[in-house]
Structures are given as structure tokens and as C-alpha cells.
DNA sequence: CGTTATGGATTACGCTCGTAATCGTTCAGC
DNA sequence: GCTGAACGATTACGAGCGTAATCCATAACG
């Protein structure tokens, strides 16, 4: 089991772009980030790319002077790590109260409810 | 709607103790923290209490030389704030994939599954 | 009554984060 | 070939965090 580097709040946005599609150039990544949130400053994105490379969440191949970045860690693994820590911290590790919180406080469509029930059925 | 102060990882453990029971003296809080995790250093806990007071997550009444601390923010509100941000960051705000992740990756007892289904039924 | 233990306040310190600007190099266009 | 634009690398910097130790006042014990 590989060690999952700790990915910060803003770094997650970058990772999510690359999990959705990779490899990508910095330029492409910046474009996609700006597409979902215009407040992204290119320099900031570059800094984050550098940090993610340093902490080995991203790798790259050179493509001329530029890099093409790709994830070195799988999304599922990162999601699992951070989900577990969230569960521990906020709900003391108790799964059901956590799920109950969401079910009770967030809107869900009938289809979503059905889908979730199906998953629960499978689990039995 | 009051503003929820940002509560850090370790601060959450302190808050959880006080949400479970308050008001409590620093001594009591430290004892309860140590009970669940022996690695807690009293000085560290004091620092966190101070910080939580400063950021107005906790208040206190004087009781002689000592303080009796109590939460100034409700657990539900904090849970909601941090849950929403977690959902956004890790799952891009998509509720069902998030719930699905937990249902698929964590162990649940038959009773828990049943309880959750009941909540989903209510929601319909 | 004085000394010590205890309580909160203050100070410490290295790390990470968010947010960029600057630097040095190299590719591309003129 | 020369110049400027663009790339990654390096540097910046204040805030917050995790982890304590130290300081100062007072309460409790002897």
C-alpha cells in the first residue's frame, strides 16, 4: 500500500482536473481550472503544480520545454484517505451518523435515493 | 446565521469533548482527551483551548482561578459547514458519489444498513 | 506565611498553505 | 541571429497549525 501524500484544499482542484483527464500541459490545466472558477491565477496554479510534483502526487514527462503532467496517485486512494480522516475527525469514526447527516441535510432526487438503496441492497 | 469559525483538525477533538458535555474545566477536558488518546499533552490542549476561545468557538465562565469552558457554536452548524466543504473539495459537490463511496468502501452492519434505508424511505 | 503547584497567557518554532512575483532559460517569430 | 514571450524553478510572505515550553499570578498545602 503506497503512502498517500497529503493534498491541500486548492491542490485537490488541480488533482481533480488531472484525474479527469491526463496527461495535460500546465496551460491546459490552467485553462480547465479557469473554466470552472475564473478567479484562478496562472502563477498560483503553477506553484501548486510544482508542489504536487515535489510531494509526488504528480509526475510529468518533458514535451519540449514544457511538461505534461499526470497523477502518480489514484483518485480512489486519495478519496479513501481523506474520507476516512474526515469521518474520524468530524464524526469520531461513526459511519452511520455521518451518512445520516447528509441524507437528512442535503437535497436528493428520487433517482438518487433509489440508487443509494440499490447499493445498500447489494451490500447485504 | 452566525459565522462559523474555522476549526482545525486537532481542535475538532477538543470541540467534540465539549459538545458531548459542557461546561468543563480544562483539567476535565484534558482528562477526557487523554482517555481516548494517551498521546495528548496537557500543554497542547491548553494552547488549543486558548485558540478556540480567541476564535470564539468556545466561551468560558470563571470559577475561581480556573475557567469552565463551553461551546459558543453548535455542533450541527460546524458539521454542516465542514461537511459541505468536504463534499465540494473531494467530490466536486456531488452527493451521491460521495455516499456511494462510503457505502462501497466501509463495513456496515445489517442494522446500520437497515437504519440508513429507513432514513432514505423517510426522505421520499 | 512562605513555597510550590497549578491555571491561564504569552512566546516559540518549523511546516504547510494560499497567493503570487521574480529569475533564468529556451523556443519561436521576425 | 536577436528579442521577446513563455516555461518551469526559485523566492516571498503572512496566516494558521501542531506541538510545546516559559512566564506570571494565585491558590493550596504545609
JSON list of C-alpha atoms in Angstrom, two decimals, chain B residues 1 6 9 14 36 57 59 68 79 87 109:
[
{"chain": "B", "resi": 1, "resn": "UNK", "atom": "CA", "xyz": [-26.90, 32.70, 10.68]},
{"chain": "B", "resi": 6, "resn": "UNK", "atom": "CA", "xyz": [-12.68, 27.52, 11.07]},
{"chain": "B", "resi": 9, "resn": "UNK", "atom": "CA", "xyz": [-8.06, 19.01, 12.86]},
{"chain": "B", "resi": 14, "resn": "UNK", "atom": "CA", "xyz": [-11.47, 19.34, 21.78]},
{"chain": "B", "resi": 36, "resn": "UNK", "atom": "CA", "xyz": [-9.36, 8.45, 24.20]},
{"chain": "B", "resi": 57, "resn": "UNK", "atom": "CA", "xyz": [-15.68, 28.78, 19.17]},
{"chain": "B", "resi": 59, "resn": "UNK", "atom": "CA", "xyz": [-16.55, 30.74, 25.79]},
{"chain": "B", "resi": 68, "resn": "UNK", "atom": "CA", "xyz": [-15.22, 26.46, 32.82]},
{"chain": "B", "resi": 79, "resn": "UNK", "atom": "CA", "xyz": [-20.64, 19.71, 10.98]},
{"chain": "B", "resi": 87, "resn": "UNK", "atom": "CA", "xyz": [-18.15, 17.34, -0.32]},
{"chain": "B", "resi": 109, "resn": "UNK", "atom": "CA", "xyz": [-23.64, -3.95, 9.97]}
]
